[in-house]
């Protein structure tokens, strides 16, 4: 129940295409769903995040779609560029802590390659 | 300044060595985290400090010893490591109050245990 399942494992698109990465979870106690982008040799960086009371969120070319009843959420990258080539991790915040800090549970990651 | 810095960037050590990883942030965050990331895998949480106190230990072997000497610094002391401990070690920080606090990650220390 503490897992976040992410697919596909890898994805290749042409420049301008719209890659879609999907994640699913079981634990209804999860209350915050961030997406992280990681380039080789770098730490993950927050890309966009959503709460389960919102069905869609857009930031620039990145959109999260959230289906609470299906316990699924996905990342869409509009007009993808070669510079978007990276590994993308979905995550869910698990549990509640009095300290206010987050315990993130990450999906397995998707390696995206955008070809020119 | 929204940066988390980590030193060293690379570290090679033998199984009998003692070494330390360092992490620093000046964002006023009072929650700090250590993660371990193996190649082509997601980050795995190791420890969480909140207000300089250890709040979460994800059953990490005692050869990894965290320390939070002040609100800006986080150390990870390493002793008698095994080759399978070779990985990218990531530090992160976040606010420790409120909700939905973004975690800011450092670039990591690439550790190789011979």
PDB file of N, CA and C in Angstrom, chain B residues 43-114:
ATOM      1  N   UNK B  43      15.179   7.776  -5.435  1.00  0.00           N
ATOM      2  CA  UNK B  43      15.777   8.027  -4.120  1.00  0.00           C
ATOM      3  C   UNK B  43      15.037   7.243  -3.038  1.00  0.00           C
ATOM      4  N   UNK B  44      15.818   6.737  -2.092  1.00  0.00           N
ATOM      5  CA  UNK B  44      15.258   6.028  -0.937  1.00  0.00           C
ATOM      6  C   UNK B  44      15.585   6.811   0.318  1.00  0.00           C
ATOM      7  N   UNK B  45      14.569   7.124   1.077  1.00  0.00           N
ATOM      8  CA  UNK B  45      14.771   7.896   2.304  1.00  0.00           C
ATOM      9  C   UNK B  45      15.565   7.093   3.331  1.00  0.00           C
ATOM     10  N   UNK B  46      16.548   7.783   3.933  1.00  0.00           N
ATOM     11  CA  UNK B  46      17.336   7.152   4.999  1.00  0.00           C
ATOM     12  C   UNK B  46      16.995   7.775   6.347  1.00  0.00           C
ATOM     13  N   UNK B  47      17.143   9.095   6.451  1.00  0.00           N
ATOM     14  CA  UNK B  47      16.951   9.794   7.718  1.00  0.00           C
ATOM     15  C   UNK B  47      16.233  11.116   7.474  1.00  0.00           C
ATOM     16  N   UNK B  48      15.482  11.555   8.505  1.00  0.00           N
ATOM     17  CA  UNK B  48      14.897  12.878   8.520  1.00  0.00           C
ATOM     18  C   UNK B  48      15.207  13.536   9.856  1.00  0.00           C
ATOM     19  N   UNK B  49      15.687  14.768   9.798  1.00  0.00           N
ATOM     20  CA  UNK B  49      15.860  15.587  10.989  1.00  0.00           C
ATOM     21  C   UNK B  49      14.846  16.716  10.941  1.00  0.00           C
ATOM     22  N   UNK B  50      14.217  16.954  12.071  1.00  0.00           N
ATOM     23  CA  UNK B  50      13.312  18.089  12.211  1.00  0.00           C
ATOM     24  C   UNK B  50      13.737  18.878  13.434  1.00  0.00           C
ATOM     25  N   UNK B  51      14.019  20.150  13.241  1.00  0.00           N
ATOM     26  CA  UNK B  51      14.522  21.005  14.323  1.00  0.00           C
ATOM     27  C   UNK B  51      15.719  20.349  15.027  1.00  0.00           C
ATOM     28  N   UNK B  52      16.646  19.868  14.203  1.00  0.00           N
ATOM     29  CA  UNK B  52      17.917  19.301  14.647  1.00  0.00           C
ATOM     30  C   UNK B  52      17.767  18.006  15.443  1.00  0.00           C
ATOM     31  N   UNK B  53      16.569  17.434  15.443  1.00  0.00           N
ATOM     32  CA  UNK B  53      16.373  16.156  16.130  1.00  0.00           C
ATOM     33  C   UNK B  53      16.026  15.078  15.111  1.00  0.00           C
ATOM     34  N   UNK B  54      16.606  13.896  15.318  1.00  0.00           N
ATOM     35  CA  UNK B  54      16.323  12.793  14.405  1.00  0.00           C
ATOM     36  C   UNK B  54      14.869  12.371  14.558  1.00  0.00           C
ATOM     37  N   UNK B  55      14.117  12.453  13.470  1.00  0.00           N
ATOM     38  CA  UNK B  55      12.691  12.143  13.503  1.00  0.00           C
ATOM     39  C   UNK B  55      12.357  10.838  12.807  1.00  0.00           C
ATOM     40  N   UNK B  56      13.103  10.492  11.778  1.00  0.00           N
ATOM     41  CA  UNK B  56      12.872   9.247  11.047  1.00  0.00           C
ATOM     42  C   UNK B  56      14.210   8.583  10.763  1.00  0.00           C
ATOM     43  N   UNK B  57      14.299   7.311  11.084  1.00  0.00           N
ATOM     44  CA  UNK B  57      15.405   6.452  10.687  1.00  0.00           C
ATOM     45  C   UNK B  57      14.778   5.258  10.006  1.00  0.00           C
ATOM     46  N   UNK B  58      14.988   5.141   8.704  1.00  0.00           N
ATOM     47  CA  UNK B  58      14.344   4.090   7.939  1.00  0.00           C
ATOM     48  C   UNK B  58      15.114   2.769   8.065  1.00  0.00           C
ATOM     49  N   UNK B  59      15.382   2.373   9.287  1.00  0.00           N
ATOM     50  CA  UNK B  59      16.074   1.094   9.553  1.00  0.00           C
ATOM     51  C   UNK B  59      17.390   1.007   8.807  1.00  0.00           C
ATOM     52  N   UNK B  60      18.128   2.104   8.865  1.00  0.00           N
ATOM     53  CA  UNK B  60      19.416   2.177   8.175  1.00  0.00           C
ATOM     54  C   UNK B  60      20.489   1.500   9.033  1.00  0.00           C
ATOM     55  N   UNK B  61      21.392   0.719   8.434  1.00  0.00           N
ATOM     56  CA  UNK B  61      22.464   0.065   9.215  1.00  0.00           C
ATOM     57  C   UNK B  61      23.291   1.078   9.987  1.00  0.00           C
ATOM     58  N   UNK B  62      23.805   0.658  11.124  1.00  0.00           N
ATOM     59  CA  UNK B  62      24.525   1.571  12.026  1.00  0.00           C
ATOM     60  C   UNK B  62      25.856   2.041  11.446  1.00  0.00           C
ATOM     61  N   UNK B  63      26.308   1.476  10.350  1.00  0.00           N
ATOM     62  CA  UNK B  63      27.537   1.975   9.729  1.00  0.00           C
ATOM     63  C   UNK B  63      27.313   3.362   9.094  1.00  0.00           C
ATOM     64  N   UNK B  64      26.047   3.778   9.008  1.00  0.00           N
ATOM     65  CA  UNK B  64      25.687   5.136   8.601  1.00  0.00           C
ATOM     66  C   UNK B  64      25.222   5.872   9.851  1.00  0.00           C
ATOM     67  N   UNK B  65      25.864   6.983  10.174  1.00  0.00           N
ATOM     68  CA  UNK B  65      25.523   7.710  11.382  1.00  0.00           C
ATOM     69  C   UNK B  65      25.265   9.174  11.043  1.00  0.00           C
ATOM     70  N   UNK B  66      24.009   9.629  11.130  1.00  0.00           N
ATOM     71  CA  UNK B  66      23.731  11.020  10.793  1.00  0.00           C
ATOM     72  C   UNK B  66      23.989  11.944  11.977  1.00  0.00           C
ATOM     73  N   UNK B  67      24.186  13.207  11.641  1.00  0.00           N
ATOM     74  CA  UNK B  67      24.397  14.219  12.677  1.00  0.00           C
ATOM     75  C   UNK B  67      23.888  15.552  12.143  1.00  0.00           C
ATOM     76  N   UNK B  68      23.195  16.312  12.984  1.00  0.00           N
ATOM     77  CA  UNK B  68      22.709  17.626  12.595  1.00  0.00           C
ATOM     78  C   UNK B  68      23.226  18.635  13.619  1.00  0.00           C
ATOM     79  N   UNK B  69      24.428  19.173  13.419  1.00  0.00           N
ATOM     80  CA  UNK B  69      25.042  20.044  14.438  1.00  0.00           C
ATOM     81  C   UNK B  69      24.353  21.389  14.612  1.00  0.00           C
ATOM     82  N   UNK B  70      23.698  21.885  13.563  1.00  0.00           N
ATOM     83  CA  UNK B  70      22.899  23.113  13.684  1.00  0.00           C
ATOM     84  C   UNK B  70      21.866  23.138  12.577  1.00  0.00           C
ATOM     85  N   UNK B  71      21.074  24.188  12.532  1.00  0.00           N
ATOM     86  CA  UNK B  71      19.923  24.216  11.621  1.00  0.00           C
ATOM     87  C   UNK B  71      20.320  24.289  10.155  1.00  0.00           C
ATOM     88  N   UNK B  72      21.577  24.580   9.858  1.00  0.00           N
ATOM     89  CA  UNK B  72      22.005  24.713   8.463  1.00  0.00           C
ATOM     90  C   UNK B  72      22.819  23.534   7.963  1.00  0.00           C
ATOM     91  N   UNK B  73      23.290  22.706   8.861  1.00  0.00           N
ATOM     92  CA  UNK B  73      24.231  21.660   8.497  1.00  0.00           C
ATOM     93  C   UNK B  73      23.693  20.267   8.785  1.00  0.00           C
ATOM     94  N   UNK B  74      24.057  19.346   7.919  1.00  0.00           N
ATOM     95  CA  UNK B  74      23.693  17.941   8.116  1.00  0.00           C
ATOM     96  C   UNK B  74      24.888  17.111   7.664  1.00  0.00           C
ATOM     97  N   UNK B  75      25.294  16.193   8.506  1.00  0.00           N
ATOM     98  CA  UNK B  75      26.420  15.321   8.179  1.00  0.00           C
ATOM     99  C   UNK B  75      25.958  13.876   8.126  1.00  0.00           C
ATOM    100  N   UNK B  76      26.683  13.080   7.361  1.00  0.00           N
ATOM    101  CA  UNK B  76      26.465  11.637   7.364  1.00  0.00           C
ATOM    102  C   UNK B  76      27.833  10.986   7.532  1.00  0.00           C
ATOM    103  N   UNK B  77      28.041  10.375   8.690  1.00  0.00           N
ATOM    104  CA  UNK B  77      29.312   9.729   8.997  1.00  0.00           C
ATOM    105  C   UNK B  77      29.263   8.279   8.539  1.00  0.00           C
ATOM    106  N   UNK B  78      30.337   7.880   7.868  1.00  0.00           N
ATOM    107  CA  UNK B  78      30.394   6.563   7.245  1.00  0.00           C
ATOM    108  C   UNK B  78      31.535   5.751   7.851  1.00  0.00           C
ATOM    109  N   UNK B  79      31.259   4.522   8.183  1.00  0.00           N
ATOM    110  CA  UNK B  79      32.298   3.671   8.782  1.00  0.00           C
ATOM    111  C   UNK B  79      32.027   2.212   8.443  1.00  0.00           C
ATOM    112  N   UNK B  80      33.092   1.530   8.003  1.00  0.00           N
ATOM    113  CA  UNK B  80      33.006   0.095   7.698  1.00  0.00           C
ATOM    114  C   UNK B  80      31.918  -0.199   6.670  1.00  0.00           C
ATOM    115  N   UNK B  81      31.898   0.584   5.614  1.00  0.00           N
ATOM    116  CA  UNK B  81      30.882   0.385   4.574  1.00  0.00           C
ATOM    117  C   UNK B  81      31.195  -0.842   3.725  1.00  0.00           C
ATOM    118  N   UNK B  82      30.186  -1.283   3.027  1.00  0.00           N
ATOM    119  CA  UNK B  82      30.287  -2.417   2.125  1.00  0.00           C
ATOM    120  C   UNK B  82      30.219  -1.935   0.673  1.00  0.00           C
ATOM    121  N   UNK B  83      30.740  -2.712  -0.265  1.00  0.00           N
ATOM    122  CA  UNK B  83      30.663  -2.290  -1.679  1.00  0.00           C
ATOM    123  C   UNK B  83      29.241  -1.996  -2.147  1.00  0.00           C
ATOM    124  N   UNK B  84      28.267  -2.691  -1.585  1.00  0.00           N
ATOM    125  CA  UNK B  84      26.870  -2.451  -2.006  1.00  0.00           C
ATOM    126  C   UNK B  84      26.327  -1.115  -1.504  1.00  0.00           C
ATOM    127  N   UNK B  85      27.093  -0.428  -0.667  1.00  0.00           N
ATOM    128  CA  UNK B  85      26.702   0.916  -0.220  1.00  0.00           C
ATOM    129  C   UNK B  85      27.079   1.980  -1.243  1.00  0.00           C
ATOM    130  N   UNK B  86      27.785   1.601  -2.275  1.00  0.00           N
ATOM    131  CA  UNK B  86      28.127   2.547  -3.340  1.00  0.00           C
ATOM    132  C   UNK B  86      26.848   3.068  -3.977  1.00  0.00           C
ATOM    133  N   UNK B  87      26.729   4.392  -4.039  1.00  0.00           N
ATOM    134  CA  UNK B  87      25.487   5.010  -4.527  1.00  0.00           C
ATOM    135  C   UNK B  87      25.670   6.519  -4.566  1.00  0.00           C
ATOM    136  N   UNK B  88      24.652   7.206  -5.024  1.00  0.00           N
ATOM    137  CA  UNK B  88      24.574   8.665  -4.933  1.00  0.00           C
ATOM    138  C   UNK B  88      23.826   8.997  -3.648  1.00  0.00           C
ATOM    139  N   UNK B  89      24.446   9.782  -2.780  1.00  0.00           N
ATOM    140  CA  UNK B  89      23.804  10.164  -1.522  1.00  0.00           C
ATOM    141  C   UNK B  89      23.328  11.607  -1.650  1.00  0.00           C
ATOM    142  N   UNK B  90      22.028  11.760  -1.509  1.00  0.00           N
ATOM    143  CA  UNK B  90      21.374  13.050  -1.693  1.00  0.00           C
ATOM    144  C   UNK B  90      20.928  13.623  -0.364  1.00  0.00           C
ATOM    145  N   UNK B  91      21.143  14.912  -0.232  1.00  0.00           N
ATOM    146  CA  UNK B  91      20.628  15.648   0.914  1.00  0.00           C
ATOM    147  C   UNK B  91      19.478  16.525   0.415  1.00  0.00           C
ATOM    148  N   UNK B  92      18.491  16.732   1.232  1.00  0.00           N
ATOM    149  CA  UNK B  92      17.379  17.617   0.884  1.00  0.00           C
ATOM    150  C   UNK B  92      16.970  18.398   2.119  1.00  0.00           C
ATOM    151  N   UNK B  93      16.256  19.496   1.896  1.00  0.00           N
ATOM    152  CA  UNK B  93      15.732  20.267   3.018  1.00  0.00           C
ATOM    153  C   UNK B  93      14.347  20.780   2.665  1.00  0.00           C
ATOM    154  N   UNK B  94      13.577  21.107   3.690  1.00  0.00           N
ATOM    155  CA  UNK B  94      12.244  21.677   3.483  1.00  0.00           C
ATOM    156  C   UNK B  94      11.846  22.463   4.717  1.00  0.00           C
ATOM    157  N   UNK B  95      10.782  23.221   4.571  1.00  0.00           N
ATOM    158  CA  UNK B  95      10.175  23.819   5.743  1.00  0.00           C
ATOM    159  C   UNK B  95       9.714  22.688   6.652  1.00  0.00           C
ATOM    160  N   UNK B  96       9.582  22.988   7.933  1.00  0.00           N
ATOM    161  CA  UNK B  96       9.165  21.950   8.878  1.00  0.00           C
ATOM    162  C   UNK B  96       7.821  22.277   9.497  1.00  0.00           C
ATOM    163  N   UNK B  97       7.166  23.331   9.039  1.00  0.00           N
ATOM    164  CA  UNK B  97       5.830  23.670   9.540  1.00  0.00           C
ATOM    165  C   UNK B  97       4.909  23.851   8.344  1.00  0.00           C
ATOM    166  N   UNK B  98       3.618  23.770   8.589  1.00  0.00           N
ATOM    167  CA  UNK B  98       2.681  23.903   7.478  1.00  0.00           C
ATOM    168  C   UNK B  98       2.560  22.614   6.693  1.00  0.00           C
ATOM    169  N   UNK B  99       2.032  22.711   5.498  1.00  0.00           N
ATOM    170  CA  UNK B  99       1.774  21.522   4.684  1.00  0.00           C
ATOM    171  C   UNK B  99       2.385  21.665   3.297  1.00  0.00           C
ATOM    172  N   UNK B 100       2.512  20.538   2.621  1.00  0.00           N
ATOM    173  CA  UNK B 100       2.927  20.507   1.223  1.00  0.00           C
ATOM    174  C   UNK B 100       4.246  21.249   1.009  1.00  0.00           C
ATOM    175  N   UNK B 101       5.181  20.976   1.891  1.00  0.00           N
ATOM    176  CA  UNK B 101       6.457  21.676   1.814  1.00  0.00           C
ATOM    177  C   UNK B 101       7.364  21.038   0.784  1.00  0.00           C
ATOM    178  N   UNK B 102       7.811  21.856  -0.164  1.00  0.00           N
ATOM    179  CA  UNK B 102       8.708  21.374  -1.202  1.00  0.00           C
ATOM    180  C   UNK B 102      10.029  20.956  -0.612  1.00  0.00           C
ATOM    181  N   UNK B 103      10.532  19.825  -1.081  1.00  0.00           N
ATOM    182  CA  UNK B 103      11.872  19.394  -0.698  1.00  0.00           C
ATOM    183  C   UNK B 103      12.851  19.855  -1.771  1.00  0.00           C
ATOM    184  N   UNK B 104      13.897  20.535  -1.344  1.00  0.00           N
ATOM    185  CA  UNK B 104      14.951  20.982  -2.248  1.00  0.00           C
ATOM    186  C   UNK B 104      16.128  20.018  -2.099  1.00  0.00           C
ATOM    187  N   UNK B 105      16.555  19.466  -3.217  1.00  0.00           N
ATOM    188  CA  UNK B 105      17.636  18.485  -3.200  1.00  0.00           C
ATOM    189  C   UNK B 105      18.974  19.125  -3.572  1.00  0.00           C
ATOM    190  N   UNK B 106      20.033  18.624  -2.967  1.00  0.00           N
ATOM    191  CA  UNK B 106      21.368  18.955  -3.381  1.00  0.00           C
ATOM    192  C   UNK B 106      21.788  18.093  -4.560  1.00  0.00           C
ATOM    193  N   UNK B 107      22.994  18.341  -5.102  1.00  0.00           N
ATOM    194  CA  UNK B 107      23.460  17.583  -6.273  1.00  0.00           C
ATOM    195  C   UNK B 107      23.947  16.177  -5.937  1.00  0.00           C
ATOM    196  N   UNK B 108      24.151  15.923  -4.654  1.00  0.00           N
ATOM    197  CA  UNK B 108      24.550  14.577  -4.263  1.00  0.00           C
ATOM    198  C   UNK B 108      26.050  14.384  -4.146  1.00  0.00           C
ATOM    199  N   UNK B 109      26.425  13.350  -3.417  1.00  0.00           N
ATOM    200  CA  UNK B 109      27.803  12.865  -3.336  1.00  0.00           C
ATOM    201  C   UNK B 109      27.830  11.470  -3.932  1.00  0.00           C
ATOM    202  N   UNK B 110      28.665  11.284  -4.938  1.00  0.00           N
ATOM    203  CA  UNK B 110      28.808   9.963  -5.563  1.00  0.00           C
ATOM    204  C   UNK B 110      29.827   9.174  -4.757  1.00  0.00           C
ATOM    205  N   UNK B 111      29.370   8.141  -4.062  1.00  0.00           N
ATOM    206  CA  UNK B 111      30.219   7.345  -3.179  1.00  0.00           C
ATOM    207  C   UNK B 111      30.541   5.999  -3.815  1.00  0.00           C
ATOM    208  N   UNK B 112      31.821   5.662  -3.822  1.00  0.00           N
ATOM    209  CA  UNK B 112      32.276   4.358  -4.278  1.00  0.00           C
ATOM    210  C   UNK B 112      33.029   3.692  -3.141  1.00  0.00           C
ATOM    211  N   UNK B 113      32.593   2.484  -2.783  1.00  0.00           N
ATOM    212  CA  UNK B 113      33.241   1.716  -1.712  1.00  0.00           C
ATOM    213  C   UNK B 113      33.986   0.548  -2.350  1.00  0.00           C
ATOM    214  N   UNK B 114      35.289   0.524  -2.132  1.00  0.00           N
ATOM    215  CA  UNK B 114      36.113  -0.528  -2.737  1.00  0.00           C
ATOM    216  C   UNK B 114      36.306  -1.701  -1.797  1.00  0.00           C
TER     217      UNK B 114
END
